[in-house]
């Protein structure tokens, strides 16, 4: 990999956003825990220190040796990173002096500062700090202030070291991308040439070098990550790649047949593994969501292993691991809790004694989609919403039956078709798969959508008869990485039409509700 910026994570919940903003500038970057600093070679063009939930004044506050970084590489401290630079080099940081949370107005003090080049004299920034830098270290000077915080941004004279008390990575800092661009493209001198095409070229070469003439097996899910991983591997090693698409009996209407056909049209070497009867038989009578997940996970491993053994001499297992998986699986001991274990592994490497190849492990989801489009993958695959690994099993609250699956599939099909067919170009909504372009349909504007079948019944009236049937809940959220999500604000006519069609056409449903919960406190899925 060529030039890059290293982001050292002190446990902030928005550290990933720093990386995403740099990637949007076509600048490659990598995120590491503050206590696992990588070797800083000639490819490193700069270093960023992230925010943190800690106070620099705490006895157990995260510490880092900056002797080989500050004054050697361009350096930017953000929030905690700024406070640490001030505190570590002789300044004062005090608590409860001038707390700021939320929007603030930044006034530029030094117009000639390279970090603030092109930034208006007054602009909105996003603050989130309880401690305040009350005195700068010797050799540092203020370059921007807010009404309540004098040292909102500062720099060290004679070196490329800068610090900002606010968060330039969040959307609410209106000039945040410009500030980060000034640092990465200006101060660090990055070329900004890390594009999907350049990624494909270097990754294909790396795959060929890594696996040679060995055979590789990949589990396809129909989702974006595994599809793009398959296309990259196929470009690199051709039919030395064998893909396995498992039908667990819990997919959406016609999904197994339609997706399998799409993969074959991509010239992928695909095996369709229909194990729907086995999955449904073992799930019969099971209501607990965690038990359902474990049964599905175990059966997937067993089914995949069974079909993979028909591929002779395979030595590699390919996975659609993406960068948020890597970051979340690492965690920072004692500061940022590990959000989840590595969910793509699923026990397969240990069971099958295979080596792992993960061509997408340094990409965010929106970057995966851009790479997919650059590879020529059809947009109905690249632009697909995320879909849970346990499939419809966790959208049926309680026990799973064939009848419940029928009802849910029919309702979901009406809902998703409605999203795809609704022209929203006049609403000027950003596309969920690429926020830099406008969405053409409601499906494009939404990160994830689905129908949940509820385990209750309600009274209804159809014609002259009373009914006693199930309600379904519609779910639709906007997000960037599923860590947080907000409910989508539908046009009322869409909700009215979809509700009417589901109730009229899906036998077993007499009521439709819309879930307007955000994540947190709710989750995207119900189970």
Short mmCIF file of C-alpha atoms in Angstrom, two decimals:
data_model
loop_
_atom_site.label_atom_id
_atom_site.label_comp_id
_atom_site.label_asym_id
_atom_site.label_seq_id
_atom_site.Cartn_x
_atom_site.Cartn_y
_atom_site.Cartn_z
CA UNK A 1 0.00 0.00 0.00
CA UNK A 2 1.28 3.48 -0.88
CA UNK A 3 1.01 6.69 1.16
CA UNK A 4 -1.22 6.65 4.21
CA UNK A 5 -2.24 8.51 7.35
CA UNK A 6 -2.26 6.69 10.68
CA UNK A 7 -5.17 7.36 13.08
CA UNK A 8 -4.46 6.44 16.69
CA UNK A 9 -7.69 5.63 18.50
CA UNK A 10 -8.07 6.65 22.15
CA UNK A 11 -11.56 5.13 22.37
CA UNK A 12 -13.80 7.71 20.74
CA UNK A 13 -17.13 6.46 19.40
CA UNK A 14 -16.59 8.49 16.22
CA UNK A 15 -13.01 7.53 15.37
CA UNK A 16 -14.26 5.59 12.34
CA UNK A 17 -15.71 8.83 11.01
CA UNK A 18 -12.22 10.34 10.82
CA UNK A 19 -11.21 7.47 8.58
CA UNK A 20 -14.33 7.75 6.45
CA UNK A 21 -13.81 11.49 5.90
CA UNK A 22 -10.22 10.93 4.79
CA UNK A 23 -11.26 8.11 2.47
CA UNK A 24 -13.84 10.46 0.92
CA UNK A 25 -10.86 12.68 0.05
CA UNK A 26 -9.26 9.64 -1.65
CA UNK A 27 -6.63 9.51 1.09
CA UNK A 28 -5.81 6.05 2.41
CA UNK A 29 -5.69 5.72 6.20
CA UNK A 30 -5.53 3.05 8.87
CA UNK A 31 -6.89 3.04 12.44
CA UNK A 32 -4.92 1.52 15.32
CA UNK A 33 -5.45 1.44 19.10
CA UNK A 34 -3.26 4.08 20.75
CA UNK A 35 -1.31 1.33 22.55
CA UNK A 36 -0.54 -0.59 19.35
CA UNK A 37 1.27 2.01 17.26
CA UNK A 38 2.52 0.45 14.00
CA UNK A 39 5.94 1.03 12.50
CA UNK A 40 5.93 4.52 10.99
CA UNK A 41 7.78 4.09 7.72
CA UNK A 42 8.23 6.34 4.72
CA UNK A 43 4.71 5.57 3.48
CA UNK A 44 3.23 7.33 6.52
CA UNK A 45 2.47 10.95 5.64
CA UNK A 46 0.85 12.03 8.90
CA UNK A 47 -0.68 10.96 12.23
CA UNK A 48 -4.03 11.85 13.83
CA UNK A 49 -4.84 11.46 17.54
CA UNK A 50 -8.55 10.75 18.10
CA UNK A 51 -10.96 11.76 20.84
CA UNK A 52 -11.65 9.66 23.94
CA UNK A 53 -14.22 9.25 26.73
CA UNK A 54 -11.33 9.76 29.19
CA UNK A 55 -9.94 12.91 30.76
CA UNK A 56 -6.22 13.63 30.40
CA UNK A 57 -6.27 14.45 34.11
CA UNK A 58 -7.32 10.92 35.10
CA UNK A 59 -4.65 8.72 36.65
CA UNK A 60 -5.51 5.94 34.19
CA UNK A 61 -5.85 8.20 31.14
CA UNK A 62 -4.40 6.70 27.95
CA UNK A 63 -0.79 7.74 27.42
CA UNK A 64 1.36 7.57 24.31
CA UNK A 65 5.02 8.24 23.60
CA UNK A 66 5.08 10.96 20.93
CA UNK A 67 8.87 11.31 20.79
CA UNK A 68 9.07 9.66 17.38
CA UNK A 69 5.94 11.39 16.06
CA UNK A 70 5.62 15.02 17.15
CA UNK A 71 7.93 17.20 15.11
CA UNK A 72 8.81 14.24 12.88
CA UNK A 73 5.47 13.64 11.13
CA UNK A 74 2.61 16.06 10.56
CA UNK A 75 0.35 15.60 13.57
CA UNK A 76 -3.29 16.52 14.27
CA UNK A 77 -4.89 16.11 17.70
CA UNK A 78 -8.70 16.00 17.86
CA UNK A 79 -10.59 16.66 21.14
CA UNK A 80 -8.81 14.35 23.63
CA UNK A 81 -5.88 14.34 21.19
CA UNK A 82 -5.72 18.14 21.41
CA UNK A 83 -5.98 18.09 25.20
CA UNK A 84 -3.25 15.46 25.40
CA UNK A 85 -0.90 17.56 23.25
CA UNK A 86 -1.51 20.57 25.48
CA UNK A 87 -1.22 18.64 28.76
CA UNK A 88 1.74 16.47 27.74
CA UNK A 89 3.87 19.39 26.60
CA UNK A 90 3.36 21.77 29.52
CA UNK A 91 -0.04 23.39 29.08
CA UNK A 92 -2.97 23.28 31.48
CA UNK A 93 -6.20 21.33 31.07
CA UNK A 94 -8.95 22.00 33.58
CA UNK A 95 -12.28 20.38 34.24
CA UNK A 96 -15.67 22.14 34.37
CA UNK A 97 -14.12 25.42 33.21
CA UNK A 98 -16.05 25.90 29.96
CA UNK A 99 -17.80 22.71 28.99
CA UNK A 100 -19.29 22.62 25.50
CA UNK A 101 -21.54 19.94 24.06
CA UNK A 102 -23.11 20.34 20.64
CA UNK A 103 -22.96 23.18 18.16
CA UNK A 104 -20.62 26.13 18.68
CA UNK A 105 -19.43 28.97 16.46
CA UNK A 106 -15.73 29.01 15.65
CA UNK A 107 -13.95 32.26 14.92
CA UNK A 108 -10.68 32.02 12.97
CA UNK A 109 -7.86 33.84 14.78
CA UNK A 110 -5.00 33.08 12.37
CA UNK A 111 -6.18 33.30 8.77
CA UNK A 112 -2.70 32.31 7.59
CA UNK A 113 -2.84 28.93 9.37
CA UNK A 114 -2.47 26.09 6.81
CA UNK A 115 -5.02 24.04 8.77
CA UNK A 116 -7.70 26.71 8.35
CA UNK A 117 -6.95 27.71 4.78
CA UNK A 118 -10.20 28.59 2.99
CA UNK A 119 -12.27 28.25 6.17
CA UNK A 120 -14.70 31.19 6.64
CA UNK A 121 -13.96 33.63 9.46
CA UNK A 122 -16.98 32.23 11.30
CA UNK A 123 -18.37 28.69 10.98
CA UNK A 124 -20.21 26.01 12.96
CA UNK A 125 -18.27 23.28 14.77
CA UNK A 126 -19.34 20.37 16.98
CA UNK A 127 -18.01 20.27 20.52
CA UNK A 128 -18.09 17.37 22.97
CA UNK A 129 -15.81 18.00 25.92
CA UNK A 130 -15.96 18.45 29.67
CA UNK A 131 -12.31 19.44 30.05
CA UNK A 132 -10.92 22.66 28.59
CA UNK A 133 -7.41 23.71 27.59
CA UNK A 134 -6.91 26.75 29.80
CA UNK A 135 -3.26 27.44 28.94
CA UNK A 136 -1.28 26.44 25.85
CA UNK A 137 2.20 24.90 26.08
CA UNK A 138 5.24 27.05 25.35
CA UNK A 139 5.71 27.40 21.61
CA UNK A 140 2.03 26.91 20.80
CA UNK A 141 -0.35 29.59 19.53
CA UNK A 142 -4.11 29.81 19.23
CA UNK A 143 -5.48 29.73 15.67
CA UNK A 144 -9.24 29.62 16.39
CA UNK A 145 -11.63 30.25 19.29
CA UNK A 146 -15.29 29.92 20.19
CA UNK A 147 -17.35 32.13 22.47
CA UNK A 148 -16.65 29.89 25.47
CA UNK A 149 -13.30 28.32 24.55
CA UNK A 150 -10.32 30.49 23.73
CA UNK A 151 -8.04 27.63 22.64
CA UNK A 152 -10.48 25.87 20.32
CA UNK A 153 -7.65 25.23 17.84
CA UNK A 154 -3.90 25.76 18.10
CA UNK A 155 -0.61 24.89 16.47
CA UNK A 156 3.02 24.56 17.48
CA UNK A 157 5.41 27.07 15.94
CA UNK A 158 8.13 25.66 13.71
CA UNK A 159 6.51 22.23 13.21
CA UNK A 160 3.50 20.67 11.52
CA UNK A 161 1.62 19.95 14.74
CA UNK A 162 -2.00 21.07 15.02
CA UNK A 163 -4.86 20.50 17.42
CA UNK A 164 -8.61 21.16 17.47
CA UNK A 165 -10.88 20.93 20.50
CA UNK A 166 -13.91 20.20 18.28
CA UNK A 167 -14.73 17.21 16.04
CA UNK A 168 -14.06 18.00 12.35
CA UNK A 169 -15.10 14.47 11.38
CA UNK A 170 -18.80 14.85 12.26
CA UNK A 171 -21.42 16.21 9.88
CA UNK A 172 -22.33 19.13 12.16
CA UNK A 173 -18.88 20.71 11.76
CA UNK A 174 -19.68 22.45 8.49
CA UNK A 175 -16.05 22.99 7.42
CA UNK A 176 -14.83 19.67 8.81
CA UNK A 177 -13.99 18.09 5.46
CA UNK A 178 -12.07 21.19 4.40
CA UNK A 179 -10.07 21.17 7.65
CA UNK A 180 -9.24 17.47 7.32
CA UNK A 181 -8.42 18.05 3.64
CA UNK A 182 -6.10 20.90 4.56
CA UNK A 183 -4.28 18.55 6.92
CA UNK A 184 -4.14 15.47 4.67
CA UNK A 185 -3.73 17.00 1.21
CA UNK A 186 -1.96 20.22 2.20
CA UNK A 187 0.09 19.79 5.37
CA UNK A 188 0.80 16.06 4.89
CA UNK A 189 1.16 16.35 1.12
CA UNK A 190 -0.98 13.33 0.26
CA UNK A 191 -1.80 13.01 -3.45
CA UNK A 192 -5.42 11.93 -2.91
CA UNK A 193 -5.13 9.20 -5.53
CA UNK A 194 -6.54 6.26 -3.56
CA UNK A 195 -9.51 5.38 -5.79
CA UNK A 196 -11.61 2.26 -6.43
CA UNK A 197 -9.61 1.55 -9.59
CA UNK A 198 -6.29 1.83 -7.77
CA UNK A 199 -7.62 -0.40 -4.98
CA UNK A 200 -8.72 -3.06 -7.48
CA UNK A 201 -5.35 -3.04 -9.22
CA UNK A 202 -3.28 -3.41 -6.04
CA UNK A 203 -5.69 -5.91 -4.43
CA UNK A 204 -5.82 -8.23 -7.44
CA UNK A 205 -2.02 -8.26 -7.50
CA UNK A 206 -1.91 -8.94 -3.74
CA UNK A 207 -4.41 -11.83 -4.01
CA UNK A 208 -2.39 -13.50 -6.75
CA UNK A 209 0.75 -13.17 -4.66
CA UNK A 210 -0.98 -14.44 -1.51
CA UNK A 211 -2.78 -17.54 -2.83
CA UNK A 212 -0.76 -18.41 -5.95
CA UNK A 213 -2.33 -21.36 -7.79
CA UNK A 214 -4.20 -22.64 -4.72
CA UNK A 215 -7.94 -23.16 -4.73
CA UNK A 216 -10.13 -20.79 -2.70
CA UNK A 217 -13.64 -21.29 -1.26
CA UNK A 218 -16.03 -18.42 -0.52
CA UNK A 219 -19.44 -18.44 1.11
CA UNK A 220 -21.80 -16.13 -0.78
CA UNK A 221 -24.73 -14.60 1.07
CA UNK A 222 -26.29 -12.42 -1.61
CA UNK A 223 -25.02 -9.36 0.26
CA UNK A 224 -22.72 -6.63 -0.97
CA UNK A 225 -19.55 -7.65 0.88
CA UNK A 226 -19.38 -11.29 -0.19
CA UNK A 227 -20.45 -10.39 -3.75
CA UNK A 228 -17.69 -7.80 -4.21
CA UNK A 229 -15.14 -10.10 -2.55
CA UNK A 230 -16.12 -12.83 -5.01
CA UNK A 231 -15.77 -10.50 -8.00
CA UNK A 232 -12.30 -9.38 -6.87
CA UNK A 233 -11.14 -12.95 -6.31
CA UNK A 234 -12.63 -14.04 -9.62
CA UNK A 235 -10.71 -11.28 -11.39
CA UNK A 236 -7.51 -12.40 -9.67
CA UNK A 237 -7.68 -16.21 -9.83
CA UNK A 238 -10.65 -17.09 -12.05
CA UNK A 239 -12.15 -20.54 -11.54
CA UNK A 240 -9.65 -21.44 -8.85
CA UNK A 241 -12.38 -19.74 -6.79
CA UNK A 242 -15.43 -21.80 -5.86
CA UNK A 243 -18.39 -19.99 -4.30
CA UNK A 244 -21.08 -21.67 -2.20
CA UNK A 245 -24.51 -20.08 -1.77
CA UNK A 246 -26.48 -21.74 1.03
CA UNK A 247 -30.28 -21.71 1.04
CA UNK A 248 -31.25 -21.87 4.71
CA UNK A 249 -34.98 -21.80 3.96
CA UNK A 250 -35.23 -18.35 5.53
CA UNK A 251 -34.47 -16.14 2.54
CA UNK A 252 -36.84 -13.62 1.02
CA UNK A 253 -39.31 -14.39 -1.76
CA UNK A 254 -37.55 -15.99 -4.78
CA UNK A 255 -34.19 -14.83 -3.39
CA UNK A 256 -32.33 -18.12 -3.69
CA UNK A 257 -33.18 -18.59 -7.36
CA UNK A 258 -32.78 -14.93 -8.36
CA UNK A 259 -29.44 -14.35 -6.63
CA UNK A 260 -28.01 -17.66 -7.82
CA UNK A 261 -28.86 -16.69 -11.40
CA UNK A 262 -27.24 -13.27 -10.91
CA UNK A 263 -24.03 -14.89 -9.69
CA UNK A 264 -23.89 -17.25 -12.64
CA UNK A 265 -24.32 -14.28 -15.01
CA UNK A 266 -21.17 -12.81 -13.39
CA UNK A 267 -19.27 -15.93 -14.57
CA UNK A 268 -18.69 -17.02 -10.99
CA UNK A 269 -18.10 -20.68 -10.25
CA UNK A 270 -21.09 -21.15 -7.89
CA UNK A 271 -22.52 -24.14 -6.07
CA UNK A 272 -26.11 -23.79 -4.86
CA UNK A 273 -26.54 -25.60 -1.54
CA UNK A 274 -30.25 -26.05 -0.74
CA UNK A 275 -30.49 -27.08 2.91
CA UNK A 276 -33.84 -25.43 3.64
CA UNK A 277 -35.51 -28.61 4.93
CA UNK A 278 -32.70 -29.27 7.44
CA UNK A 279 -32.76 -25.70 8.78
CA UNK A 280 -36.53 -25.54 9.20
CA UNK A 281 -36.68 -28.96 10.82
CA UNK A 282 -34.17 -27.96 13.53
CA UNK A 283 -35.83 -24.58 14.10
CA UNK A 284 -39.28 -26.08 14.63
CA UNK A 285 -40.69 -25.10 18.03
CA UNK A 286 -37.78 -22.75 18.87
CA UNK A 287 -38.76 -19.24 20.01
CA UNK A 288 -35.69 -17.86 21.82
CA UNK A 289 -33.82 -15.51 19.44
CA UNK A 290 -30.33 -16.44 20.64
CA UNK A 291 -31.12 -20.14 20.29
CA UNK A 292 -32.38 -19.53 16.77
CA UNK A 293 -29.14 -17.71 15.91
CA UNK A 294 -26.98 -20.52 17.28
CA UNK A 295 -28.89 -23.23 15.39
CA UNK A 296 -28.65 -21.29 12.14
CA UNK A 297 -24.94 -20.57 12.66
CA UNK A 298 -24.12 -24.21 13.43
CA UNK A 299 -26.12 -25.55 10.48
CA UNK A 300 -24.53 -23.03 8.14
CA UNK A 301 -21.04 -24.22 9.15
CA UNK A 302 -22.07 -27.86 8.71
CA UNK A 303 -23.73 -27.24 5.33
CA UNK A 304 -20.88 -25.12 4.03
CA UNK A 305 -18.33 -27.69 5.15
CA UNK A 306 -20.26 -30.51 3.48
CA UNK A 307 -20.31 -28.80 0.08
CA UNK A 308 -16.80 -27.35 0.42
CA UNK A 309 -15.36 -30.84 0.78
CA UNK A 310 -16.52 -31.57 -2.75
CA UNK A 311 -13.93 -29.02 -3.91
CA UNK A 312 -10.66 -30.90 -4.02
CA UNK A 313 -7.47 -29.48 -2.49
CA UNK A 314 -8.90 -26.13 -1.40
CA UNK A 315 -6.44 -24.37 0.92
CA UNK A 316 -8.02 -20.92 1.44
CA UNK A 317 -11.29 -19.64 2.82
CA UNK A 318 -12.25 -16.19 1.52
CA UNK A 319 -14.43 -13.88 3.62
CA UNK A 320 -16.18 -10.56 3.06
CA UNK A 321 -14.71 -9.01 6.21
CA UNK A 322 -14.77 -5.20 6.01
CA UNK A 323 -12.93 -2.55 8.01
CA UNK A 324 -15.59 -1.88 10.70
CA UNK A 325 -15.46 -5.63 11.50
CA UNK A 326 -11.70 -5.38 12.00
CA UNK A 327 -11.90 -2.24 14.16
CA UNK A 328 -14.81 -3.50 16.28
CA UNK A 329 -13.16 -6.87 16.84
CA UNK A 330 -9.98 -5.23 18.11
CA UNK A 331 -11.36 -2.91 20.79
CA UNK A 332 -9.20 -1.03 23.29
CA UNK A 333 -8.83 -2.84 26.59
CA UNK A 334 -10.27 -0.81 29.44
CA UNK A 335 -11.42 2.12 27.28
CA UNK A 336 -13.56 1.10 24.31
CA UNK A 337 -15.32 -2.21 24.81
CA UNK A 338 -15.15 -4.83 22.10
CA UNK A 339 -18.47 -4.39 20.34
CA UNK A 340 -18.65 -7.87 18.89
CA UNK A 341 -16.52 -10.84 18.05
CA UNK A 342 -15.44 -11.35 14.47
CA UNK A 343 -18.84 -12.29 13.07
CA UNK A 344 -17.68 -13.34 9.59
CA UNK A 345 -15.51 -16.21 10.80
CA UNK A 346 -18.33 -18.40 12.13
CA UNK A 347 -16.03 -21.28 13.12
CA UNK A 348 -15.24 -22.25 9.54
CA UNK A 349 -11.46 -21.73 9.45
CA UNK A 350 -10.90 -23.90 12.55
CA UNK A 351 -13.27 -26.63 11.38
CA UNK A 352 -11.91 -26.81 7.85
CA UNK A 353 -8.23 -26.10 8.60
CA UNK A 354 -8.05 -23.41 5.91
CA UNK A 355 -6.04 -20.22 5.64
CA UNK A 356 -7.94 -16.92 5.40
CA UNK A 357 -7.99 -14.37 2.58
CA UNK A 358 -9.95 -11.15 3.18
CA UNK A 359 -9.67 -8.78 0.19
CA UNK A 360 -12.03 -6.13 1.63
CA UNK A 361 -10.73 -5.95 5.19
CA UNK A 362 -9.53 -2.33 4.81
CA UNK A 363 -12.72 -0.94 3.23
CA UNK A 364 -15.80 0.74 4.69
CA UNK A 365 -19.21 -0.35 3.37
CA UNK A 366 -19.67 2.61 1.03
CA UNK A 367 -16.17 1.98 -0.39
CA UNK A 368 -17.08 -1.68 -0.99
CA UNK A 369 -20.01 -0.50 -3.07
CA UNK A 370 -17.84 1.90 -5.09
CA UNK A 371 -15.34 -0.90 -5.77
CA UNK A 372 -18.23 -3.13 -6.83
CA UNK A 373 -19.45 -0.56 -9.31
CA UNK A 374 -15.91 -0.14 -10.65
CA UNK A 375 -15.82 -3.93 -11.17
CA UNK A 376 -19.00 -3.68 -13.24
CA UNK A 377 -21.30 -5.51 -10.81
CA UNK A 378 -24.99 -4.78 -11.43
CA UNK A 379 -26.44 -2.14 -9.14
CA UNK A 380 -29.22 -4.41 -7.89
CA UNK A 381 -26.44 -6.42 -6.20
CA UNK A 382 -24.05 -3.60 -5.26
CA UNK A 383 -26.84 -1.37 -3.94
CA UNK A 384 -28.60 -4.06 -1.91
CA UNK A 385 -29.53 -3.30 1.66
CA UNK A 386 -27.75 -5.23 4.43
CA UNK A 387 -29.63 -8.38 5.41
CA UNK A 388 -29.18 -10.22 8.73
CA UNK A 389 -27.20 -13.46 8.71
CA UNK A 390 -30.05 -15.39 10.42
CA UNK A 391 -32.30 -14.06 7.64
CA UNK A 392 -36.06 -13.95 8.23
CA UNK A 393 -35.71 -16.04 11.41
CA UNK A 394 -35.15 -12.87 13.44
CA UNK A 395 -37.92 -10.98 11.67
CA UNK A 396 -40.44 -13.56 12.86
CA UNK A 397 -40.83 -12.91 16.57
CA UNK A 398 -41.17 -16.30 18.22
CA UNK A 399 -41.48 -19.73 16.64
CA UNK A 400 -40.83 -20.16 12.90
CA UNK A 401 -43.38 -21.98 10.74
CA UNK A 402 -43.90 -22.34 7.00
CA UNK A 403 -47.11 -20.30 7.27
CA UNK A 404 -45.39 -17.45 9.08
CA UNK A 405 -42.62 -17.46 6.47
CA UNK A 406 -45.24 -17.27 3.70
CA UNK A 407 -46.92 -14.27 5.32
CA UNK A 408 -43.65 -12.46 5.98
CA UNK A 409 -42.26 -13.12 2.49
CA UNK A 410 -45.39 -11.78 0.80
CA UNK A 411 -45.52 -8.65 2.98
CA UNK A 412 -41.77 -8.04 2.59
CA UNK A 413 -42.00 -8.43 -1.19
CA UNK A 414 -44.74 -5.78 -1.42
CA UNK A 415 -42.76 -3.42 0.83
CA UNK A 416 -39.42 -3.77 -0.97
CA UNK A 417 -41.02 -3.52 -4.43
CA UNK A 418 -42.79 -0.39 -3.25
CA UNK A 419 -39.48 1.13 -2.17
CA UNK A 420 -37.84 0.28 -5.49
CA UNK A 421 -40.73 1.68 -7.54
CA UNK A 422 -41.24 4.97 -5.68
CA UNK A 423 -39.54 7.82 -7.56
CA UNK A 424 -38.08 10.17 -4.96
CA UNK A 425 -35.87 12.29 -7.23
CA UNK A 426 -38.00 15.37 -6.45
CA UNK A 427 -37.24 14.95 -2.71
CA UNK A 428 -33.47 15.42 -3.27
CA UNK A 429 -32.42 12.70 -0.82
CA UNK A 430 -28.83 11.41 -0.66
CA UNK A 431 -28.25 7.83 -1.74
CA UNK A 432 -27.55 5.50 1.18
CA UNK A 433 -24.96 3.58 -0.83
CA UNK A 434 -23.13 6.71 -1.99
CA UNK A 435 -24.12 9.97 -0.23
CA UNK A 436 -22.37 11.99 -2.93
CA UNK A 437 -25.22 11.27 -5.38
CA UNK A 438 -28.97 11.75 -5.10
CA UNK A 439 -31.27 8.77 -4.62
CA UNK A 440 -33.60 7.92 -7.50
CA UNK A 441 -35.91 5.67 -5.49
CA UNK A 442 -36.79 5.31 -1.82
CA UNK A 443 -34.85 2.03 -1.78
CA UNK A 444 -31.69 3.93 -2.76
CA UNK A 445 -32.22 6.49 0.03
CA UNK A 446 -32.54 3.88 2.79
CA UNK A 447 -29.74 1.94 4.48
CA UNK A 448 -31.83 -1.05 5.52
CA UNK A 449 -35.50 -1.97 5.39
CA UNK A 450 -37.64 -4.97 6.21
CA UNK A 451 -40.91 -6.26 7.62
CA UNK A 452 -41.29 -7.84 11.07
CA UNK A 453 -44.09 -10.32 11.77
CA UNK A 454 -45.40 -9.70 15.29
CA UNK A 455 -46.48 -12.53 17.63
CA UNK A 456 -49.84 -10.97 18.50
CA UNK A 457 -53.24 -10.70 16.85
CA UNK A 458 -55.59 -7.77 16.53
CA UNK A 459 -59.20 -7.31 15.50
CA UNK A 460 -59.96 -5.96 12.06
CA UNK A 461 -62.86 -5.59 9.65
CA UNK A 462 -62.83 -6.78 6.04
CA UNK A 463 -66.08 -6.32 4.16
CA UNK A 464 -68.85 -7.46 6.50
CA UNK A 465 -66.59 -9.77 8.52
CA UNK A 466 -64.47 -9.27 11.58
CA UNK A 467 -60.92 -10.62 11.38
CA UNK A 468 -58.43 -11.64 14.04
CA UNK A 469 -55.02 -11.70 12.41
CA UNK A 470 -51.39 -10.62 12.80
CA UNK A 471 -50.00 -7.11 12.52
CA UNK A 472 -46.69 -6.50 10.75
CA UNK A 473 -44.21 -3.72 11.47
CA UNK A 474 -42.35 -1.91 8.74
CA UNK A 475 -38.75 -0.93 9.52
CA UNK A 476 -36.57 1.49 7.52
CA UNK A 477 -33.45 3.28 8.75
CA UNK A 478 -30.76 5.63 7.51
CA UNK A 479 -27.20 5.01 8.66
CA UNK A 480 -23.60 4.99 7.49
CA UNK A 481 -22.26 1.88 9.19
CA UNK A 482 -25.14 0.45 11.31
CA UNK A 483 -23.42 1.52 14.54
CA UNK A 484 -26.13 4.16 14.89
CA UNK A 485 -29.29 4.55 12.85
CA UNK A 486 -32.32 6.82 12.60
CA UNK A 487 -35.76 5.96 11.27
CA UNK A 488 -36.56 7.08 7.75
CA UNK A 489 -39.18 9.81 7.31
CA UNK A 490 -41.48 8.38 4.64
CA UNK A 491 -43.89 10.39 2.51
CA UNK A 492 -47.34 9.63 3.90
CA UNK A 493 -48.69 8.47 0.56
CA UNK A 494 -46.09 5.72 0.41
CA UNK A 495 -47.01 4.38 3.85
CA UNK A 496 -50.71 4.53 3.01
CA UNK A 497 -50.29 2.66 -0.28
CA UNK A 498 -48.00 -0.05 1.10
CA UNK A 499 -50.21 -0.61 4.13
CA UNK A 500 -53.29 -0.91 1.93
CA UNK A 501 -51.61 -3.35 -0.46
CA UNK A 502 -50.24 -5.60 2.29
CA UNK A 503 -53.58 -5.81 4.11
CA UNK A 504 -55.52 -6.45 0.89
CA UNK A 505 -53.13 -9.00 -0.64
CA UNK A 506 -51.48 -10.88 2.24
CA UNK A 507 -53.83 -13.33 3.89
CA UNK A 508 -53.12 -13.36 7.64
CA UNK A 509 -52.35 -9.64 8.05
CA UNK A 510 -54.94 -7.03 9.02
CA UNK A 511 -52.81 -4.23 10.47
CA UNK A 512 -49.57 -2.44 9.48
CA UNK A 513 -47.50 -0.25 11.84
CA UNK A 514 -44.28 1.70 11.28
CA UNK A 515 -41.36 1.49 13.73
CA UNK A 516 -40.01 4.99 14.48
CA UNK A 517 -37.31 3.93 16.96
CA UNK A 518 -33.70 4.99 16.48
CA UNK A 519 -30.54 3.05 17.31
CA UNK A 520 -29.72 3.53 20.15
CA UNK A 521 -31.79 2.87 22.22
CA UNK A 522 -33.43 0.31 19.91
CA UNK A 523 -31.62 -1.94 17.42
CA UNK A 524 -32.22 -2.15 13.68
CA UNK A 525 -33.58 -5.69 13.87
CA UNK A 526 -36.14 -6.71 16.50
CA UNK A 527 -34.36 -9.89 17.64
#
